[in-house]
Amino acid sequence: MPVETIAWTGQSVRIIDQTLLPIEVKYLDIGDIETLREAIKSLRVRGAPAIGIAAALGCYLGVRRSAAGDFASFRAELKRVCDYIGSARPTAVNLFWALERIQALADRMSDRPIEQIKHAILNEALDMIEEDHRICRAIGRHGAELLRDGMSILTHCNAGGLATAGYGTALAPVFYAAEQGRRIHVYADETRPLLQGARLTAWECREAGIPVTLISDNMAATVMAQGKVQAVFVGTDRTAANGDVANKIGTLGVAVLAHEFRIPFYVAAPLSSIDMSLESGEQIPIEERNPDEVTHPFGRQIAPDGIEVYNPAFDVTPHRYVTAIITERGIVRPPFTEGLRRVFDEANTRRSL
Ligand code: MRU
């Protein structure tokens, strides 16, 4: 990755402010949970895995100065911190996965001194960063099996290094294949309304030396009809146990098009983004965001005053449109209910990656 998306400085959480990219590369050092929550909510740090890591580091920020004298009051404080951070965004399950992981760690240490628990929380968050590097690489290695030299892929939103601590999920196979000397071309959907494709994917690919062509969202059908792309790779914010995939708004349209044009539609999904407690995508909470993002993109009014707006940030692609799900434990093909169950069982028996 050309930049580090999220890191711990020793005192604060350092993120690259993604709202300013690609115009300005600016880092923010965040030392309190109010600023951290705002950074997640306003997409300064975004992308499911990066949000999870930010949340875990946020837990430490929230409790590091706790004066709690016993575990019960410390645990209550930690829960308040988690509930507060968890209220920033509802769809990416990594956020809740990380908060639950931190709370479970604290529960396992209930008989230890509070200072020791605080340190363990920080170490767990730092472990998540290291794990994420390994996960991205493993997804890259598995996903690269689907890429041949000279192929072009289409992606939507940004599921690259900026969305993770490592080098991404959906873009990881491209980076991995490029490391092996294969030439892969990326078509990046601009991704209205917040333009993660134009601002982030295009920037990140260019910085990494990956050939990239930016298209506006309504050009995807044409690009497919003209045979310019041979596969679609997207990330996910939450995938249900049956393989239904929540991802950035517009992903569903891309999946339907890929189906029509018989182009494989691949979803890169770390296990932390798969919610096995949900049977189907219908149960995934979808974030609705401020109408201004649609009517006043980047501060410029483009719609009449007072117009009604619908602004869901994500959509759900039914599993029938998904060719395969690329996890860090391998590629899962339909039927997904069985395949994903098997991967989770394997992960539980052989823990380390
Ligand atoms: O609203 P965002 O920018 O956080 O949405 C991000 C996405 O939809 C990504 O595709 C998803 O989080 C996967 S990132 C590896």
Tab-separated table of C-alpha atoms and ligand atoms in Angstrom:
chain	number	residue	atom	x	y	z
A	1	MET	CA	0.000	0.000	0.000
A	2	PRO	CA	1.271	3.483	-0.828
A	3	VAL	CA	-0.116	4.791	2.488
A	4	GLU	CA	-0.976	3.408	5.889
A	5	THR	CA	-4.748	3.614	6.322
A	6	ILE	CA	-4.855	3.138	10.083
A	7	ALA	CA	-2.174	2.821	12.742
A	8	TRP	CA	-1.496	3.314	16.437
A	9	THR	CA	1.080	6.006	17.205
A	10	GLY	CA	1.612	4.986	20.825
A	11	GLN	CA	-0.756	7.740	21.984
A	12	SER	CA	-3.450	8.076	19.357
A	13	VAL	CA	-5.143	6.459	16.360
A	14	ARG	CA	-3.638	7.730	13.106
A	15	ILE	CA	-5.848	7.597	10.042
A	16	ILE	CA	-5.563	9.013	6.587
A	17	ASP	CA	-8.528	11.385	6.130
A	18	GLN	CA	-10.272	9.703	3.196
A	19	THR	CA	-12.739	12.539	2.708
A	20	LEU	CA	-9.854	14.651	1.382
A	21	LEU	CA	-8.447	12.114	-1.080
A	22	PRO	CA	-7.265	12.279	-3.802
A	23	ILE	CA	-6.656	16.027	-3.544
A	24	GLU	CA	-4.895	15.989	-0.219
A	25	VAL	CA	-3.069	13.244	1.694
A	26	LYS	CA	-3.588	14.275	5.291
A	27	TYR	CA	-3.259	12.227	8.455
A	28	LEU	CA	-5.343	12.759	11.567
A	29	ASP	CA	-4.240	11.772	15.051
A	30	ILE	CA	-7.288	10.906	17.091
A	31	GLY	CA	-7.117	10.661	20.853
A	32	ASP	CA	-10.753	10.561	21.980
A	33	ILE	CA	-13.826	8.522	21.131
A	34	GLU	CA	-15.971	11.495	20.092
A	35	THR	CA	-13.534	12.367	17.295
A	36	LEU	CA	-13.122	8.690	16.430
A	37	ARG	CA	-16.879	8.140	16.130
A	38	GLU	CA	-17.194	11.236	13.968
A	39	ALA	CA	-14.360	9.961	11.751
A	40	ILE	CA	-16.207	6.660	11.208
A	41	LYS	CA	-19.571	8.332	10.669
A	42	SER	CA	-18.277	10.870	8.180
A	43	LEU	CA	-16.176	8.254	6.322
A	44	ARG	CA	-12.782	9.740	7.157
A	45	VAL	CA	-12.018	6.116	7.942
A	46	ARG	CA	-14.215	3.723	5.991
A	47	GLY	CA	-14.467	0.252	4.512
A	48	ALA	CA	-15.612	-2.619	6.700
A	49	PRO	CA	-12.254	-3.998	7.949
A	50	ALA	CA	-10.791	-0.538	8.612
A	51	ILE	CA	-13.903	0.447	10.551
A	52	GLY	CA	-13.540	-2.681	12.702
A	53	ILE	CA	-9.931	-1.858	13.539
A	54	ALA	CA	-10.805	1.776	14.268
A	55	ALA	CA	-13.534	0.581	16.632
A	56	ALA	CA	-11.162	-1.747	18.484
A	57	LEU	CA	-8.573	1.009	18.930
A	58	GLY	CA	-11.454	3.274	19.960
A	59	CYS	CA	-12.253	0.889	22.808
A	60	TYR	CA	-8.783	1.501	24.184
A	61	LEU	CA	-9.109	5.276	23.745
A	62	GLY	CA	-12.412	5.081	25.609
A	63	VAL	CA	-11.156	3.178	28.659
A	64	ARG	CA	-7.464	3.979	28.895
A	65	ARG	CA	-8.024	6.647	31.571
A	66	SER	CA	-10.766	4.752	33.358
A	67	ALA	CA	-10.586	5.145	37.130
A	68	ALA	CA	-12.884	2.147	37.727
A	69	GLY	CA	-11.936	0.350	40.937
A	70	ASP	CA	-13.546	-2.997	40.140
A	71	PHE	CA	-14.271	-5.118	37.088
A	72	ALA	CA	-18.038	-4.546	37.125
A	73	SER	CA	-17.714	-0.783	36.834
A	74	PHE	CA	-14.888	-1.074	34.268
A	75	ARG	CA	-17.019	-3.477	32.214
A	76	ALA	CA	-19.984	-1.070	32.356
A	77	GLU	CA	-17.743	1.724	31.103
A	78	LEU	CA	-16.411	-0.460	28.298
A	79	LYS	CA	-19.962	-1.334	27.278
A	80	ARG	CA	-20.921	2.345	27.131
A	81	VAL	CA	-17.885	3.038	24.936
A	82	CYS	CA	-18.768	0.119	22.637
A	83	ASP	CA	-22.411	1.149	22.333
A	84	TYR	CA	-21.331	4.684	21.512
A	85	ILE	CA	-18.825	3.674	18.817
A	86	GLY	CA	-21.216	1.006	17.509
A	87	SER	CA	-23.871	3.635	16.867
A	88	ALA	CA	-21.696	5.296	14.192
A	89	ARG	CA	-22.688	3.040	11.285
A	90	PRO	CA	-25.071	0.050	11.226
A	91	THR	CA	-24.240	-2.053	8.162
A	92	ALA	CA	-20.592	-3.144	8.305
A	93	VAL	CA	-20.624	-6.086	10.698
A	94	ASN	CA	-16.869	-5.760	11.254
A	95	LEU	CA	-17.650	-2.842	13.545
A	96	PHE	CA	-19.727	-5.042	15.858
A	97	TRP	CA	-17.448	-8.056	15.387
A	98	ALA	CA	-14.512	-5.969	16.677
A	99	LEU	CA	-16.461	-4.472	19.595
A	100	GLU	CA	-17.679	-7.928	20.628
A	101	ARG	CA	-14.179	-9.343	20.374
A	102	ILE	CA	-12.834	-6.647	22.699
A	103	GLN	CA	-15.655	-7.157	25.195
A	104	ALA	CA	-15.196	-10.942	25.150
A	105	LEU	CA	-11.498	-10.422	25.865
A	106	ALA	CA	-12.327	-8.211	28.850
A	107	ASP	CA	-14.779	-10.832	30.150
A	108	ARG	CA	-12.118	-13.535	29.960
A	109	MET	CA	-9.863	-11.327	32.099
A	110	SER	CA	-12.467	-10.389	34.731
A	111	ASP	CA	-10.214	-11.554	37.574
A	112	ARG	CA	-7.183	-9.521	36.433
A	113	PRO	CA	-6.140	-5.997	37.450
A	114	ILE	CA	-7.904	-3.283	35.435
A	115	GLU	CA	-4.593	-1.872	34.111
A	116	GLN	CA	-3.740	-5.296	32.699
A	117	ILE	CA	-7.107	-5.488	30.925
A	118	LYS	CA	-6.540	-2.050	29.406
A	119	HIS	CA	-3.193	-3.181	27.986
A	120	ALA	CA	-4.713	-6.387	26.680
A	121	ILE	CA	-7.394	-4.364	24.864
A	122	LEU	CA	-4.743	-2.305	23.108
A	123	ASN	CA	-2.772	-5.432	22.192
A	124	GLU	CA	-5.894	-7.118	20.830
A	125	ALA	CA	-6.559	-4.098	18.599
A	126	LEU	CA	-2.942	-4.135	17.405
A	127	ASP	CA	-3.262	-7.878	16.716
A	128	MET	CA	-6.255	-7.086	14.514
A	129	ILE	CA	-4.038	-4.847	12.390
A	130	GLU	CA	-1.457	-7.629	11.950
A	131	GLU	CA	-4.187	-10.203	11.257
A	132	ASP	CA	-5.749	-7.926	8.687
A	133	HIS	CA	-2.466	-7.834	6.755
A	134	ARG	CA	-2.410	-11.651	6.697
A	135	ILE	CA	-6.104	-11.855	5.769
A	136	CYS	CA	-5.756	-9.421	2.867
A	137	ARG	CA	-2.769	-11.370	1.577
A	138	ALA	CA	-4.566	-14.693	1.851
A	139	ILE	CA	-7.600	-13.288	0.032
A	140	GLY	CA	-5.206	-11.950	-2.579
A	141	ARG	CA	-3.537	-15.326	-3.010
A	142	HIS	CA	-6.829	-17.235	-3.332
A	143	GLY	CA	-8.492	-14.618	-5.509
A	144	ALA	CA	-5.501	-14.349	-7.846
A	145	GLU	CA	-6.257	-17.921	-8.971
A	146	LEU	CA	-9.241	-16.401	-10.775
A	147	LEU	CA	-7.110	-13.919	-12.706
A	148	ARG	CA	-5.199	-14.599	-15.890
A	149	ASP	CA	-2.579	-12.341	-17.417
A	150	GLY	CA	-4.185	-9.609	-19.508
A	151	MET	CA	-7.610	-9.743	-17.834
A	152	SER	CA	-9.697	-6.686	-17.004
A	153	ILE	CA	-11.929	-6.595	-13.964
A	154	LEU	CA	-14.595	-4.182	-12.817
A	155	THR	CA	-14.927	-3.086	-9.216
A	156	HIS	CA	-17.399	-0.915	-7.344
A	157	CYS	CA	-16.684	1.443	-4.455
A	158	ASN	CA	-13.323	0.906	-2.749
A	159	ALA	CA	-12.356	-2.416	-1.247
A	160	GLY	CA	-8.639	-1.820	-1.528
A	161	GLY	CA	-5.958	-0.925	0.962
A	162	LEU	CA	-7.816	2.206	2.024
A	163	ALA	CA	-10.658	0.006	3.298
A	164	THR	CA	-8.368	-2.221	5.372
A	165	ALA	CA	-5.085	-2.174	7.263
A	166	GLY	CA	-3.567	-4.397	4.590
A	167	TYR	CA	-3.880	-4.191	0.815
A	168	GLY	CA	-7.577	-4.678	0.553
A	169	THR	CA	-10.090	-7.419	-0.156
A	170	ALA	CA	-11.606	-7.056	-3.641
A	171	LEU	CA	-8.426	-5.416	-4.943
A	172	ALA	CA	-6.115	-7.833	-3.119
A	173	PRO	CA	-6.209	-10.454	-5.925
A	174	VAL	CA	-5.254	-7.725	-8.401
A	175	PHE	CA	-2.316	-6.573	-6.256
A	176	TYR	CA	-1.260	-10.168	-5.633
A	177	ALA	CA	-1.448	-11.100	-9.329
A	178	ALA	CA	0.509	-7.955	-10.210
A	179	GLU	CA	3.229	-9.012	-7.756
A	180	GLN	CA	3.437	-12.271	-9.706
A	181	GLY	CA	3.965	-10.328	-12.898
A	182	ARG	CA	0.455	-10.651	-14.323
A	183	ARG	CA	-1.003	-7.546	-15.990
A	184	ILE	CA	-4.512	-6.908	-14.688
A	185	HIS	CA	-6.536	-3.857	-15.711
A	186	VAL	CA	-9.101	-2.377	-13.335
A	187	TYR	CA	-12.300	-0.601	-14.393
A	188	ALA	CA	-13.404	1.481	-11.400
A	189	ASP	CA	-17.040	2.525	-11.059
A	190	GLU	CA	-17.027	6.083	-9.746
A	191	THR	CA	-19.647	5.064	-7.114
A	192	ARG	CA	-22.174	7.798	-6.540
A	193	PRO	CA	-22.909	9.583	-4.290
A	194	LEU	CA	-19.605	9.736	-2.385
A	195	LEU	CA	-17.331	8.660	-5.254
A	196	GLN	CA	-15.201	6.113	-3.414
A	197	GLY	CA	-14.373	4.571	-6.806
A	198	ALA	CA	-13.226	7.820	-8.406
A	199	ARG	CA	-11.538	9.297	-5.379
A	200	LEU	CA	-10.094	6.216	-3.701
A	201	THR	CA	-9.913	3.160	-5.988
A	202	ALA	CA	-8.619	5.137	-8.945
A	203	TRP	CA	-6.052	6.886	-6.733
A	204	GLU	CA	-4.953	3.730	-4.981
A	205	CYS	CA	-4.542	1.763	-8.224
A	206	ARG	CA	-2.608	4.561	-9.843
A	207	GLU	CA	-0.302	4.877	-6.834
A	208	ALA	CA	0.301	1.104	-6.929
A	209	GLY	CA	1.007	1.138	-10.674
A	210	ILE	CA	-2.124	-0.875	-11.562
A	211	PRO	CA	-3.637	0.262	-14.878
A	212	VAL	CA	-7.045	1.725	-14.056
A	213	THR	CA	-9.882	3.174	-16.115
A	214	LEU	CA	-12.478	5.260	-14.337
A	215	ILE	CA	-16.089	5.010	-15.514
A	216	SER	CA	-19.244	6.605	-14.170
A	217	ASP	CA	-21.689	4.098	-12.689
A	218	ASN	CA	-24.058	4.216	-15.658
A	219	MET	CA	-21.284	3.035	-17.996
A	220	ALA	CA	-20.906	-0.416	-16.418
A	221	ALA	CA	-23.450	-2.017	-18.771
A	222	THR	CA	-21.704	-0.638	-21.828
A	223	VAL	CA	-18.296	-1.768	-20.638
A	224	MET	CA	-19.689	-5.268	-20.099
A	225	ALA	CA	-21.617	-5.342	-23.383
A	226	GLN	CA	-18.444	-4.358	-25.217
A	227	GLY	CA	-16.578	-7.274	-23.641
A	228	LYS	CA	-14.133	-4.981	-21.884
A	229	VAL	CA	-14.279	-6.792	-18.511
A	230	GLN	CA	-13.990	-10.502	-17.799
A	231	ALA	CA	-14.871	-10.503	-14.088
A	232	VAL	CA	-16.313	-8.341	-11.324
A	233	PHE	CA	-14.649	-8.182	-7.895
A	234	VAL	CA	-16.365	-6.369	-5.025
A	235	GLY	CA	-16.036	-6.274	-1.248
A	236	THR	CA	-18.759	-6.606	1.344
A	237	ASP	CA	-19.877	-4.869	4.503
A	238	ARG	CA	-21.932	-7.803	5.677
A	239	THR	CA	-22.651	-11.132	4.044
A	240	ALA	CA	-25.406	-13.334	5.463
A	241	ALA	CA	-25.092	-17.091	6.084
A	242	ASN	CA	-26.824	-17.857	2.775
A	243	GLY	CA	-24.345	-15.750	0.754
A	244	ASP	CA	-26.529	-12.647	0.276
A	245	VAL	CA	-24.105	-9.739	0.082
A	246	ALA	CA	-24.538	-6.215	1.439
A	247	ASN	CA	-22.115	-3.830	-0.194
A	248	LYS	CA	-21.993	-0.236	-1.407
A	249	ILE	CA	-25.151	1.007	-3.083
A	250	GLY	CA	-24.982	0.129	-6.773
A	251	THR	CA	-23.389	-3.276	-6.255
A	252	LEU	CA	-26.726	-4.999	-6.907
A	253	GLY	CA	-27.037	-3.323	-10.293
A	254	VAL	CA	-23.526	-4.436	-11.209
A	255	ALA	CA	-24.336	-8.014	-10.130
A	256	VAL	CA	-27.512	-8.143	-12.227
A	257	LEU	CA	-25.610	-6.820	-15.230
A	258	ALA	CA	-22.807	-9.336	-14.732
A	259	HIS	CA	-25.402	-12.115	-14.637
A	260	GLU	CA	-26.977	-10.903	-17.879
A	261	PHE	CA	-23.603	-10.683	-19.617
A	262	ARG	CA	-22.395	-14.003	-18.124
A	263	ILE	CA	-19.472	-12.368	-16.364
A	264	PRO	CA	-18.418	-13.967	-13.059
A	265	PHE	CA	-19.276	-11.867	-10.012
A	266	TYR	CA	-16.836	-12.431	-7.136
A	267	VAL	CA	-17.165	-11.140	-3.586
A	268	ALA	CA	-14.051	-10.830	-1.428
A	269	ALA	CA	-15.163	-11.385	2.156
A	270	PRO	CA	-12.949	-11.748	5.218
A	271	LEU	CA	-14.712	-13.998	7.746
A	272	SER	CA	-15.112	-10.931	9.975
A	273	SER	CA	-17.550	-9.538	7.410
A	274	ILE	CA	-19.709	-12.681	7.264
A	275	ASP	CA	-22.583	-12.630	9.732
A	276	MET	CA	-23.529	-16.254	10.317
A	277	SER	CA	-26.268	-15.154	12.736
A	278	LEU	CA	-28.311	-13.813	9.824
A	279	GLU	CA	-30.019	-16.368	7.602
A	280	SER	CA	-30.464	-14.010	4.677
A	281	GLY	CA	-29.673	-10.534	3.455
A	282	GLU	CA	-33.176	-9.328	4.283
A	283	GLN	CA	-32.068	-9.082	7.904
A	284	ILE	CA	-29.082	-6.847	7.201
A	285	PRO	CA	-29.609	-3.293	8.521
A	286	ILE	CA	-29.020	-0.793	5.732
A	287	GLU	CA	-27.644	2.618	6.613
A	288	GLU	CA	-29.486	5.626	5.231
A	289	ARG	CA	-27.388	8.744	4.969
A	290	ASN	CA	-27.918	12.470	4.785
A	291	PRO	CA	-29.861	13.608	1.664
A	292	ASP	CA	-27.268	16.356	1.194
A	293	GLU	CA	-24.838	13.706	-0.088
A	294	VAL	CA	-27.130	13.377	-3.124
A	295	THR	CA	-28.322	16.951	-3.550
A	296	HIS	CA	-25.121	18.792	-2.593
A	297	PRO	CA	-22.223	16.482	-3.497
A	298	PHE	CA	-18.948	17.948	-2.247
A	299	GLY	CA	-20.611	21.218	-1.349
A	300	ARG	CA	-22.188	22.032	-4.704
A	301	GLN	CA	-25.967	22.045	-5.086
A	302	ILE	CA	-27.140	19.921	-8.037
A	303	ALA	CA	-30.855	19.443	-7.256
A	304	PRO	CA	-33.743	21.788	-6.549
A	305	ASP	CA	-34.292	23.002	-2.986
A	306	GLY	CA	-36.566	20.882	-0.837
A	307	ILE	CA	-36.587	17.849	-3.138
A	308	GLU	CA	-37.327	14.455	-1.569
A	309	VAL	CA	-34.301	12.178	-1.539
A	310	TYR	CA	-33.697	8.487	-0.773
A	311	ASN	CA	-30.069	7.765	0.118
A	312	PRO	CA	-29.413	4.165	1.211
A	313	ALA	CA	-25.643	3.656	1.541
A	314	PHE	CA	-25.728	-0.081	0.759
A	315	ASP	CA	-27.754	-2.655	-1.140
A	316	VAL	CA	-28.115	-6.410	-0.888
A	317	THR	CA	-27.155	-8.666	-3.773
A	318	PRO	CA	-29.031	-11.989	-3.577
A	319	HIS	CA	-26.674	-14.964	-3.517
A	320	ARG	CA	-27.985	-16.272	-6.851
A	321	TYR	CA	-25.959	-13.527	-8.556
A	322	VAL	CA	-22.758	-14.406	-6.699
A	323	THR	CA	-20.355	-16.727	-8.519
A	324	ALA	CA	-18.040	-17.250	-5.548
A	325	ILE	CA	-17.024	-15.737	-2.229
A	326	ILE	CA	-13.291	-15.356	-1.686
A	327	THR	CA	-12.363	-15.677	1.988
A	328	GLU	CA	-8.965	-15.846	3.665
A	329	ARG	CA	-9.629	-19.589	4.065
A	330	GLY	CA	-10.278	-20.213	0.391
A	331	ILE	CA	-12.880	-19.749	-2.313
A	332	VAL	CA	-16.454	-20.734	-1.462
A	333	ARG	CA	-18.839	-21.623	-4.274
A	334	PRO	CA	-22.581	-22.303	-4.101
A	335	PRO	CA	-24.391	-23.663	-2.194
A	336	PHE	CA	-23.112	-20.957	0.143
A	337	THR	CA	-24.973	-21.996	3.293
A	338	GLU	CA	-22.999	-25.247	3.437
A	339	GLY	CA	-19.763	-23.777	2.081
A	340	LEU	CA	-19.616	-20.862	4.515
A	341	ARG	CA	-20.516	-23.135	7.454
A	342	ARG	CA	-17.637	-25.426	6.498
A	343	VAL	CA	-15.171	-22.526	6.322
A	344	PHE	CA	-16.215	-21.266	9.766
A	345	ASP	CA	-15.933	-24.777	11.236
A	346	GLU	CA	-12.427	-25.112	9.798
A	347	ALA	CA	-11.464	-21.665	11.091
A	348	ASN	CA	-12.661	-22.610	14.580
A	349	THR	CA	-10.642	-25.812	14.673
A	350	ARG	CA	-7.479	-24.387	13.063
A	351	ARG	CA	-7.436	-20.888	14.473
A	352	SER	CA	-4.303	-19.211	13.155
A	353	LEU	CA	-4.133	-18.308	9.494
B	1	MRU	O1	-19.460	3.553	2.860
B	1	MRU	P1	-18.131	2.878	2.736
B	1	MRU	O2	-17.172	3.641	1.872
B	1	MRU	O3	-17.559	2.499	4.074
B	1	MRU	O4	-18.458	1.522	1.957
B	1	MRU	C1	-17.430	0.593	1.764
B	1	MRU	C2	-17.825	-0.565	0.942
B	1	MRU	O5	-18.946	-0.706	0.526
B	1	MRU	C3	-16.768	-1.619	0.701
B	1	MRU	O6	-16.972	-2.265	-0.511
B	1	MRU	C4	-16.829	-2.658	1.837
B	1	MRU	O7	-16.745	-2.036	3.083
B	1	MRU	C5	-15.763	-3.664	1.739
B	1	MRU	S1	-14.187	-2.974	2.106
B	1	MRU	C6	-13.017	-4.189	2.103
